[in-house]
PDB file of C-alpha atoms in Angstrom:
ATOM      1  CA  MET Z   1      59.664  68.514 139.596  1.00 45.00           C
ATOM      2  CA  TYR Z   2      62.670  70.192 140.332  1.00 46.00           C
ATOM      3  CA  PHE Z   3      64.428  73.813 139.994  1.00 43.00           C
ATOM      4  CA  ASP Z   4      67.761  74.013 137.915  1.00 50.00           C
ATOM      5  CA  THR Z   5      69.996  76.340 139.797  1.00 44.00           C
ATOM      6  CA  ASN Z   6      72.387  76.753 136.630  1.00 46.00           C
ATOM      7  CA  MET Z   7      69.692  77.969 134.283  1.00 43.00           C
ATOM      8  CA  ALA Z   8      68.678  80.679 137.317  1.00 44.00           C
ATOM      9  CA  SER Z   9      72.021  81.918 137.451  1.00 44.00           C
ATOM     10  CA  THR Z  10      72.308  82.070 133.552  1.00 46.00           C
ATOM     11  CA  ALA Z  11      69.010  83.758 133.214  1.00 47.00           C
ATOM     12  CA  ALA Z  12      69.789  86.231 135.781  1.00 48.00           C
ATOM     13  CA  SER Z  13      72.928  86.887 134.302  1.00 51.00           C
ATOM     14  CA  ARG Z  14      71.500  88.029 130.875  1.00 61.00           C
ATOM     15  CA  LYS Z  15      69.332  90.451 132.982  1.00 73.00           C
ATOM     16  CA  PRO Z  16      70.573  94.108 132.278  1.00 74.00           C
ATOM     17  CA  PRO Z  17      71.817  96.157 135.032  1.00 82.00           C
ATOM     18  CA  VAL Z  18      68.965  98.060 136.686  1.00 89.00           C
ATOM     19  CA  ILE Z  19      71.197 100.851 138.201  1.00 90.00           C
ATOM     20  CA  PRO Z  20      72.344 102.911 135.176  1.00 91.00           C
ATOM     21  CA  ALA Z  21      68.600 102.410 133.858  1.00 92.00           C
ATOM     22  CA  LEU Z  22      67.287 103.961 137.167  1.00 94.00           C
ATOM     23  CA  LEU Z  23      69.825 107.035 136.823  1.00 95.00           C
ATOM     24  CA  LEU Z  24      68.851 107.781 133.341  1.00 97.00           C
ATOM     25  CA  LEU Z  25      65.520 107.472 134.166  1.00 97.00           C
ATOM     26  CA  ALA Z  26      66.048 109.681 137.024  1.00 98.00           C
ATOM     27  CA  SER Z  27      67.930 111.737 135.241  1.00 98.00           C
ATOM     28  CA  ALA Z  28      65.479 112.620 132.424  1.00 98.00           C
ATOM     29  CA  GLY Z  29      62.702 113.438 135.193  1.00 98.00           C
ATOM     30  CA  THR Z  30      65.065 115.774 136.973  1.00 98.00           C
ATOM     31  CA  TYR Z  31      65.695 117.779 133.515  1.00 99.00           C
ATOM     32  CA  ALA Z  32      62.140 118.209 132.560  1.00 98.00           C
ATOM     33  CA  TYR Z  33      61.108 119.045 136.207  1.00 98.00           C
ATOM     34  CA  LEU Z  34      64.087 121.767 136.283  1.00 98.00           C
ATOM     35  CA  GLU Z  35      63.700 123.409 132.850  1.00 97.00           C
ATOM     36  CA  TYR Z  36      59.864 123.338 133.264  1.00 96.00           C
ATOM     37  CA  GLY Z  37      60.575 125.393 136.591  1.00 96.00           C
ATOM     38  CA  ALA Z  38      62.905 127.637 134.795  1.00 95.00           C
ATOM     39  CA  TRP Z  39      60.088 128.476 132.198  1.00 92.00           C
ATOM     40  CA  GLN Z  40      57.878 129.528 134.839  1.00 92.00           C
ATOM     41  CA  GLY Z  41      60.699 132.092 136.221  1.00 92.00           C
ATOM     42  CA  TYR Z  42      61.479 133.328 132.737  1.00 90.00           C
ATOM     43  CA  ASP Z  43      60.223 137.178 132.411  1.00 87.00           C
ATOM     44  CA  LEU Z  44      59.484 137.877 128.735  1.00 79.00           C
ATOM     45  CA  GLY Z  45      58.428 141.395 129.914  1.00 71.00           C
ATOM     46  CA  LEU Z  46      55.591 143.417 128.342  1.00 63.00           C
ATOM     47  CA  GLY Z  47      53.315 140.296 129.158  1.00 59.00           C
ATOM     48  CA  ASN Z  48      54.422 138.008 126.460  1.00 66.00           C
ATOM     49  CA  ASP Z  49      53.776 134.626 126.300  1.00 75.00           C
ATOM     50  CA  TYR Z  50      56.630 132.088 126.566  1.00 81.00           C
ATOM     51  CA  ASP Z  51      56.999 130.262 123.335  1.00 87.00           C
ATOM     52  CA  TRP Z  52      59.434 127.125 123.436  1.00 91.00           C
ATOM     53  CA  LYS Z  53      59.756 127.145 119.783  1.00 93.00           C
ATOM     54  CA  ILE Z  54      61.225 130.390 119.889  1.00 89.00           C
ATOM     55  CA  GLU Z  55      63.030 131.139 123.427  1.00 89.00           C
ATOM     56  CA  SER Z  56      65.974 128.860 123.671  1.00 92.00           C
ATOM     57  CA  VAL Z  57      67.655 126.924 126.268  1.00 96.00           C
ATOM     58  CA  SER Z  58      70.828 129.068 126.361  1.00 94.00           C
ATOM     59  CA  ASP Z  59      68.165 132.017 126.930  1.00 91.00           C
ATOM     60  CA  ILE Z  60      66.549 130.450 130.416  1.00 94.00           C
ATOM     61  CA  GLY Z  61      70.044 129.985 131.450  1.00 95.00           C
ATOM     62  CA  ILE Z  62      71.734 133.222 131.247  1.00 94.00           C
ATOM     63  CA  ASP Z  63      71.754 134.508 135.212  1.00 92.00           C
ATOM     64  CA  TYR Z  64      71.369 138.162 134.799  1.00 92.00           C
ATOM     65  CA  ARG Z  65      68.779 140.617 132.793  1.00 89.00           C
ATOM     66  CA  GLN Z  66      69.385 141.016 129.351  1.00 84.00           C
ATOM     67  CA  VAL Z  67      67.901 142.864 126.309  1.00 79.00           C
ATOM     68  CA  HIS Z  68      66.580 140.214 124.213  1.00 70.00           C
ATOM     69  CA  PRO Z  69      68.971 140.035 121.040  1.00 65.00           C
ATOM     70  CA  LEU Z  70      65.941 139.352 118.597  1.00 67.00           C
ATOM     71  CA  LYS Z  71      62.620 141.160 120.787  1.00 65.00           C
ATOM     72  CA  HIS Z  72      64.761 144.006 121.792  1.00 67.00           C
ATOM     73  CA  TYR Z  73      62.979 144.191 125.203  1.00 72.00           C
ATOM     74  CA  ASN Z  74      64.297 143.475 128.784  1.00 81.00           C
ATOM     75  CA  VAL Z  75      64.169 139.737 129.512  1.00 85.00           C
ATOM     76  CA  THR Z  76      65.136 137.874 132.956  1.00 89.00           C
ATOM     77  CA  SER Z  77      65.586 133.922 133.932  1.00 91.00           C
ATOM     78  CA  TYR Z  78      64.978 134.101 137.724  1.00 94.00           C
ATOM     79  CA  ARG Z  79      65.444 130.496 138.106  1.00 96.00           C
ATOM     80  CA  HIS Z  80      68.521 130.424 135.507  1.00 96.00           C
ATOM     81  CA  GLN Z  81      70.341 127.800 138.216  1.00 97.00           C
ATOM     82  CA  TRP Z  82      67.143 125.479 137.757  1.00 98.00           C
ATOM     83  CA  MET Z  83      68.201 125.478 134.041  1.00 98.00           C
ATOM     84  CA  ASN Z  84      71.705 125.183 134.225  1.00 98.00           C
ATOM     85  CA  ALA Z  85      71.661 122.487 136.894  1.00 98.00           C
ATOM     86  CA  ALA Z  86      69.152 120.424 135.103  1.00 98.00           C
ATOM     87  CA  ILE Z  87      71.807 120.806 132.099  1.00 98.00           C
ATOM     88  CA  LEU Z  88      74.844 119.739 133.924  1.00 98.00           C
ATOM     89  CA  GLN Z  89      73.296 116.779 135.748  1.00 98.00           C
ATOM     90  CA  ALA Z  90      72.101 115.487 132.308  1.00 98.00           C
ATOM     91  CA  GLY Z  91      75.432 115.414 131.106  1.00 98.00           C
ATOM     92  CA  VAL Z  92      77.145 113.697 133.934  1.00 98.00           C
ATOM     93  CA  VAL Z  93      74.775 111.291 134.868  1.00 98.00           C
ATOM     94  CA  PHE Z  94      74.947 109.949 130.849  1.00 98.00           C
ATOM     95  CA  ALA Z  95      78.437 109.345 130.966  1.00 97.00           C
ATOM     96  CA  VAL Z  96      78.159 108.043 134.748  1.00 97.00           C
ATOM     97  CA  ALA Z  97      75.984 105.530 133.138  1.00 95.00           C
ATOM     98  CA  GLN Z  98      77.477 104.666 130.255  1.00 94.00           C
ATOM     99  CA  ILE Z  99      81.250 104.234 132.322  1.00 94.00           C
ATOM    100  CA  TYR Z 100      78.991 101.629 134.181  1.00 93.00           C
ATOM    101  CA  LEU Z 101      77.881  99.878 130.899  1.00 89.00           C
ATOM    102  CA  LEU Z 102      81.365  99.873 130.001  1.00 90.00           C
ATOM    103  CA  TRP Z 103      82.765  98.500 133.147  1.00 91.00           C
ATOM    104  CA  SER Z 104      79.888  95.756 133.841  1.00 85.00           C
ATOM    105  CA  SER Z 105      80.363  94.613 130.263  1.00 83.00           C
ATOM    106  CA  ARG Z 106      83.930  94.450 130.593  1.00 83.00           C
ATOM    107  CA  HIS Z 107      84.645  90.778 130.454  1.00 82.00           C
ATOM    108  CA  ARG Z 108      82.510  90.211 127.415  1.00 80.00           C
ATOM    109  CA  ALA Z 109      85.332  92.627 125.657  1.00 77.00           C
ATOM    110  CA  THR Z 110      87.260  91.629 122.677  1.00 82.00           C
ATOM    111  CA  GLN Z 111      90.007  92.938 120.613  1.00 78.00           C
ATOM    112  CA  GLN Z 112      87.471  92.850 118.113  1.00 77.00           C
ATOM    113  CA  THR Z 113      85.208  95.345 120.106  1.00 82.00           C
ATOM    114  CA  ALA Z 114      88.142  97.188 121.349  1.00 86.00           C
ATOM    115  CA  LEU Z 115      87.892 100.531 119.171  1.00 88.00           C
ATOM    116  CA  LEU Z 116      83.996 100.757 119.605  1.00 88.00           C
ATOM    117  CA  ARG Z 117      84.193 100.813 123.452  1.00 91.00           C
ATOM    118  CA  THR Z 118      86.575 103.152 123.340  1.00 93.00           C
ATOM    119  CA  LEU Z 119      84.932 105.443 120.997  1.00 95.00           C
ATOM    120  CA  ARG Z 120      81.849 105.001 123.507  1.00 94.00           C
ATOM    121  CA  LEU Z 121      83.645 105.871 126.250  1.00 96.00           C
ATOM    122  CA  LEU Z 122      85.109 109.227 124.253  1.00 98.00           C
ATOM    123  CA  LEU Z 123      81.561 110.392 122.842  1.00 98.00           C
ATOM    124  CA  ALA Z 124      79.991 109.717 126.559  1.00 98.00           C
ATOM    125  CA  VAL Z 125      83.013 111.912 128.271  1.00 98.00           C
ATOM    126  CA  THR Z 126      82.719 114.396 125.501  1.00 99.00           C
ATOM    127  CA  TYR Z 127      78.928 114.900 125.814  1.00 99.00           C
ATOM    128  CA  ALA Z 128      79.412 115.528 129.552  1.00 98.00           C
ATOM    129  CA  GLY Z 129      82.084 117.782 128.947  1.00 98.00           C
ATOM    130  CA  GLY Z 130      79.965 119.662 126.192  1.00 98.00           C
ATOM    131  CA  MET Z 131      77.168 119.869 128.812  1.00 99.00           C
ATOM    132  CA  VAL Z 132      79.153 121.105 131.299  1.00 98.00           C
ATOM    133  CA  LEU Z 133      80.276 123.969 129.090  1.00 98.00           C
ATOM    134  CA  PHE Z 134      77.312 124.588 127.723  1.00 98.00           C
ATOM    135  CA  ALA Z 135      75.761 125.130 131.196  1.00 98.00           C
ATOM    136  CA  CYS Z 136      78.924 127.019 132.571  1.00 97.00           C
ATOM    137  CA  VAL Z 137      79.623 129.735 130.011  1.00 97.00           C
ATOM    138  CA  HIS Z 138      76.435 131.221 128.944  1.00 96.00           C
ATOM    139  CA  GLY Z 139      75.147 132.406 125.388  1.00 92.00           C
ATOM    140  CA  GLY Z 140      74.342 135.870 126.423  1.00 90.00           C
ATOM    141  CA  PRO Z 141      75.402 139.956 125.530  1.00 89.00           C
ATOM    142  CA  ARG Z 142      78.136 139.883 128.529  1.00 92.00           C
ATOM    143  CA  GLU Z 143      79.833 136.919 126.822  1.00 93.00           C
ATOM    144  CA  ARG Z 144      79.499 138.355 123.165  1.00 90.00           C
ATOM    145  CA  HIS Z 145      81.315 141.572 124.789  1.00 90.00           C
ATOM    146  CA  TRP Z 146      83.957 139.345 126.836  1.00 95.00           C
ATOM    147  CA  GLU Z 147      84.472 137.500 123.535  1.00 95.00           C
ATOM    148  CA  ILE Z 148      83.771 133.958 125.229  1.00 97.00           C
ATOM    149  CA  VAL Z 149      80.009 132.920 123.571  1.00 96.00           C
ATOM    150  CA  GLY Z 150      82.063 130.832 121.648  1.00 97.00           C
ATOM    151  CA  TRP Z 151      82.838 128.416 124.212  1.00 98.00           C
ATOM    152  CA  HIS Z 152      78.958 128.320 124.946  1.00 98.00           C
ATOM    153  CA  TRP Z 153      78.530 126.773 121.322  1.00 97.00           C
ATOM    154  CA  THR Z 154      81.036 125.221 121.299  1.00 98.00           C
ATOM    155  CA  GLY Z 155      79.783 123.078 124.562  1.00 98.00           C
ATOM    156  CA  LEU Z 156      76.317 122.779 122.325  1.00 98.00           C
ATOM    157  CA  ALA Z 157      78.271 121.682 119.487  1.00 98.00           C
ATOM    158  CA  MET Z 158      80.022 118.769 121.483  1.00 99.00           C
ATOM    159  CA  ALA Z 159      76.696 117.700 123.091  1.00 98.00           C
ATOM    160  CA  GLY Z 160      74.826 117.669 119.944  1.00 98.00           C
ATOM    161  CA  LEU Z 161      77.277 116.013 118.258  1.00 98.00           C
ATOM    162  CA  ALA Z 162      78.634 113.301 120.608  1.00 98.00           C
ATOM    163  CA  GLY Z 163      75.555 112.457 122.435  1.00 98.00           C
ATOM    164  CA  ASN Z 164      73.651 111.551 119.303  1.00 98.00           C
ATOM    165  CA  LEU Z 165      76.629 110.035 117.765  1.00 98.00           C
ATOM    166  CA  SER Z 166      76.794 108.016 121.041  1.00 97.00           C
ATOM    167  CA  LEU Z 167      72.698 106.953 120.345  1.00 97.00           C
ATOM    168  CA  VAL Z 168      73.932 105.832 116.553  1.00 97.00           C
ATOM    169  CA  LEU Z 169      76.956 103.812 118.516  1.00 95.00           C
ATOM    170  CA  ILE Z 170      74.552 102.056 120.427  1.00 93.00           C
ATOM    171  CA  SER Z 171      72.508 100.855 118.094  1.00 93.00           C
ATOM    172  CA  ILE Z 172      75.553  99.103 116.219  1.00 90.00           C
ATOM    173  CA  MET Z 173      77.608  97.810 119.406  1.00 85.00           C
ATOM    174  CA  ALA Z 174      75.258  96.202 122.491  1.00 81.00           C
ATOM    175  CA  LEU Z 175      76.797  96.333 125.692  1.00 80.00           C
ATOM    176  CA  SER Z 176      73.565  94.462 127.413  1.00 76.00           C
ATOM    177  CA  GLU Z 177      71.062  92.129 126.405  1.00 79.00           C
ATOM    178  CA  ILE Z 178      68.772  94.989 126.037  1.00 83.00           C
ATOM    179  CA  GLU Z 179      71.001  96.920 123.450  1.00 84.00           C
ATOM    180  CA  LYS Z 180      70.704  93.756 121.311  1.00 87.00           C
ATOM    181  CA  ASP Z 181      67.018  94.242 121.174  1.00 89.00           C
ATOM    182  CA  GLY Z 182      65.942  95.177 117.258  1.00 91.00           C
ATOM    183  CA  LEU Z 183      63.501  97.608 118.659  1.00 95.00           C
ATOM    184  CA  HIS Z 184      65.785  99.606 121.007  1.00 94.00           C
ATOM    185  CA  ARG Z 185      68.078  99.407 117.976  1.00 95.00           C
ATOM    186  CA  LEU Z 186      65.585 101.255 115.897  1.00 97.00           C
ATOM    187  CA  VAL Z 187      64.766 103.402 119.067  1.00 97.00           C
ATOM    188  CA  SER Z 188      68.447 104.423 119.764  1.00 97.00           C
ATOM    189  CA  SER Z 189      69.268 105.055 115.750  1.00 97.00           C
ATOM    190  CA  THR Z 190      66.045 106.773 115.515  1.00 98.00           C
ATOM    191  CA  LEU Z 191      66.459 109.398 118.019  1.00 98.00           C
ATOM    192  CA  GLY Z 192      70.493 109.566 117.065  1.00 98.00           C
ATOM    193  CA  GLY Z 193      69.814 110.218 113.662  1.00 98.00           C
ATOM    194  CA  PHE Z 194      66.660 113.151 114.535  1.00 99.00           C
ATOM    195  CA  GLY Z 195      69.168 115.032 116.919  1.00 98.00           C
ATOM    196  CA  LEU Z 196      71.706 115.058 114.334  1.00 99.00           C
ATOM    197  CA  TYR Z 197      69.166 116.635 111.807  1.00 99.00           C
ATOM    198  CA  CYS Z 198      68.083 119.066 114.397  1.00 98.00           C
ATOM    199  CA  PHE Z 199      71.784 120.169 115.041  1.00 98.00           C
ATOM    200  CA  TYR Z 200      71.835 120.498 111.252  1.00 98.00           C
ATOM    201  CA  ARG Z 201      69.038 122.701 111.313  1.00 97.00           C
ATOM    202  CA  PHE Z 202      70.095 124.822 113.980  1.00 96.00           C
ATOM    203  CA  ASN Z 203      72.946 125.867 112.820  1.00 95.00           C
ATOM    204  CA  THR Z 204      71.747 126.616 109.011  1.00 95.00           C
ATOM    205  CA  LEU Z 205      68.947 128.736 110.201  1.00 92.00           C
ATOM    206  CA  GLY Z 206      70.245 131.690 108.411  1.00 85.00           C
ATOM    207  CA  GLU Z 207      70.058 135.253 110.053  1.00 84.00           C
ATOM    208  CA  TRP Z 208      67.923 135.162 112.916  1.00 80.00           C
ATOM    209  CA  ASP Z 209      64.986 137.845 113.597  1.00 80.00           C
ATOM    210  CA  TYR Z 210      62.345 137.343 116.729  1.00 77.00           C
ATOM    211  CA  LEU Z 211      60.593 134.419 114.706  1.00 81.00           C
ATOM    212  CA  THR Z 212      63.185 132.362 114.498  1.00 87.00           C
ATOM    213  CA  GLN Z 213      62.418 128.964 116.286  1.00 92.00           C
ATOM    214  CA  LEU Z 214      65.568 128.616 118.007  1.00 92.00           C
ATOM    215  CA  GLY Z 215      64.247 126.756 121.108  1.00 94.00           C
ATOM    216  CA  LEU Z 216      62.828 124.000 118.455  1.00 97.00           C
ATOM    217  CA  TRP Z 217      65.898 123.347 116.756  1.00 97.00           C
ATOM    218  CA  GLN Z 218      68.091 123.627 119.938  1.00 98.00           C
ATOM    219  CA  ARG Z 219      65.398 121.203 121.838  1.00 98.00           C
ATOM    220  CA  GLY Z 220      65.485 118.944 118.980  1.00 98.00           C
ATOM    221  CA  THR Z 221      69.208 118.676 119.460  1.00 98.00           C
ATOM    222  CA  LEU Z 222      69.371 117.800 123.102  1.00 98.00           C
ATOM    223  CA  TYR Z 223      66.030 116.095 123.848  1.00 99.00           C
ATOM    224  CA  PRO Z 224      66.973 112.785 121.874  1.00 98.00           C
ATOM    225  CA  VAL Z 225      69.103 111.712 124.580  1.00 98.00           C
ATOM    226  CA  LEU Z 226      66.650 112.553 127.229  1.00 98.00           C
ATOM    227  CA  VAL Z 227      64.040 110.449 125.435  1.00 98.00           C
ATOM    228  CA  TRP Z 228      66.603 107.798 124.901  1.00 98.00           C
ATOM    229  CA  ASN Z 229      67.063 107.736 128.875  1.00 98.00           C
ATOM    230  CA  VAL Z 230      63.583 107.070 129.551  1.00 98.00           C
ATOM    231  CA  ALA Z 231      63.237 104.347 126.546  1.00 97.00           C
ATOM    232  CA  THR Z 232      66.621 102.537 127.950  1.00 95.00           C
ATOM    233  CA  ALA Z 233      65.064 102.560 131.562  1.00 95.00           C
ATOM    234  CA  ILE Z 234      61.711 101.260 130.050  1.00 95.00           C
ATOM    235  CA  PHE Z 235      63.263  98.355 128.422  1.00 93.00           C
ATOM    236  CA  THR Z 236      65.595  97.710 131.178  1.00 92.00           C
ATOM    237  CA  ILE Z 237      62.829  97.354 133.804  1.00 91.00           C
ATOM    238  CA  GLY Z 238      60.730  95.395 131.684  1.00 89.00           C
ATOM    239  CA  ALA Z 239      63.430  93.020 130.995  1.00 86.00           C
ATOM    240  CA  GLN Z 240      63.820  92.386 135.011  1.00 84.00           C
ATOM    241  CA  PHE Z 241      60.235  90.776 134.457  1.00 82.00           C
ATOM    242  CA  ASP Z 242      60.489  88.851 131.547  1.00 71.00           C
ATOM    243  CA  GLY Z 243      63.739  87.389 132.890  1.00 54.00           C
ATOM    244  CA  ASP Z 244      61.711  85.796 135.793  1.00 52.00           C
ATOM    245  CA  GLU Z 245      59.338  84.714 133.228  1.00 47.00           C
ATOM    246  CA  VAL Z 246      62.044  82.613 131.084  1.00 41.00           C
ATOM    247  CA  GLU Z 247      63.366  81.257 134.447  1.00 47.00           C
ATOM    248  CA  ASP Z 248      60.024  79.809 135.558  1.00 48.00           C
ATOM    249  CA  LYS Z 249      59.461  78.115 132.149  1.00 44.00           C
ATOM    250  CA  GLU Z 250      63.111  76.835 131.794  1.00 45.00           C
ATOM    251  CA  GLY Z 251      63.790  75.990 135.278  1.00 49.00           C
ATOM    252  CA  LYS Z 252      60.905  74.149 136.392  1.00 49.00           C
ATOM    253  CA  ARG Z 253      60.331  70.417 134.770  1.00 45.00           C
ATOM    254  CA  ALA Z 254      57.870  68.139 135.628  1.00 43.00           C
TER     255      ALA Z 254
END
């Protein structure tokens, strides 16, 4: 019985890089924790309960007391910095993870894949830029008065389109063994398509009133990337153990 070191080396090289997966998982968990904490610090006034389908991420991130534009009473987000930090880190970490994957797979780059790799990089950077803009320029009455609120919605558009298009592109062009998996491709394309649909719905809500589900469709635009982070981490961590099983079976012979 002997152990084939060449096969072991090959099996190990097929394992997807775990560092970006851990970054993505930590980012999604951090986002969930920070947004939930921000909800707890959102004072709707008049004893009203928080409704995540109506109250938007934009409102939670506003750093001053405002008269609710749809319900017409004072609201204050006392933990606005939590929400904005969640958005910022999600954008930056996603871009860093994508850049890491592109760099670590550079030896497999070909002339045929150069355009798609460049597009994937641009989408990741655009997503990060959109999230930064979305978090740093708020969508409240003060910004409307200053006539800069358009930058807030531009940031949402950049993040919503680039982030979800990234998921669709990932289902087309794989950078790792995990992304070549049929189930992972299905998850990526489904999440990306759902996010784009939610972005469309958010932008076709018509005239807003106090029952308009801004939060539902805005979160539906942003959450697919976070869910993809978790799914990719699960696939990647699972592959580390699958690789060991393949190595044991192929590297040992009687």
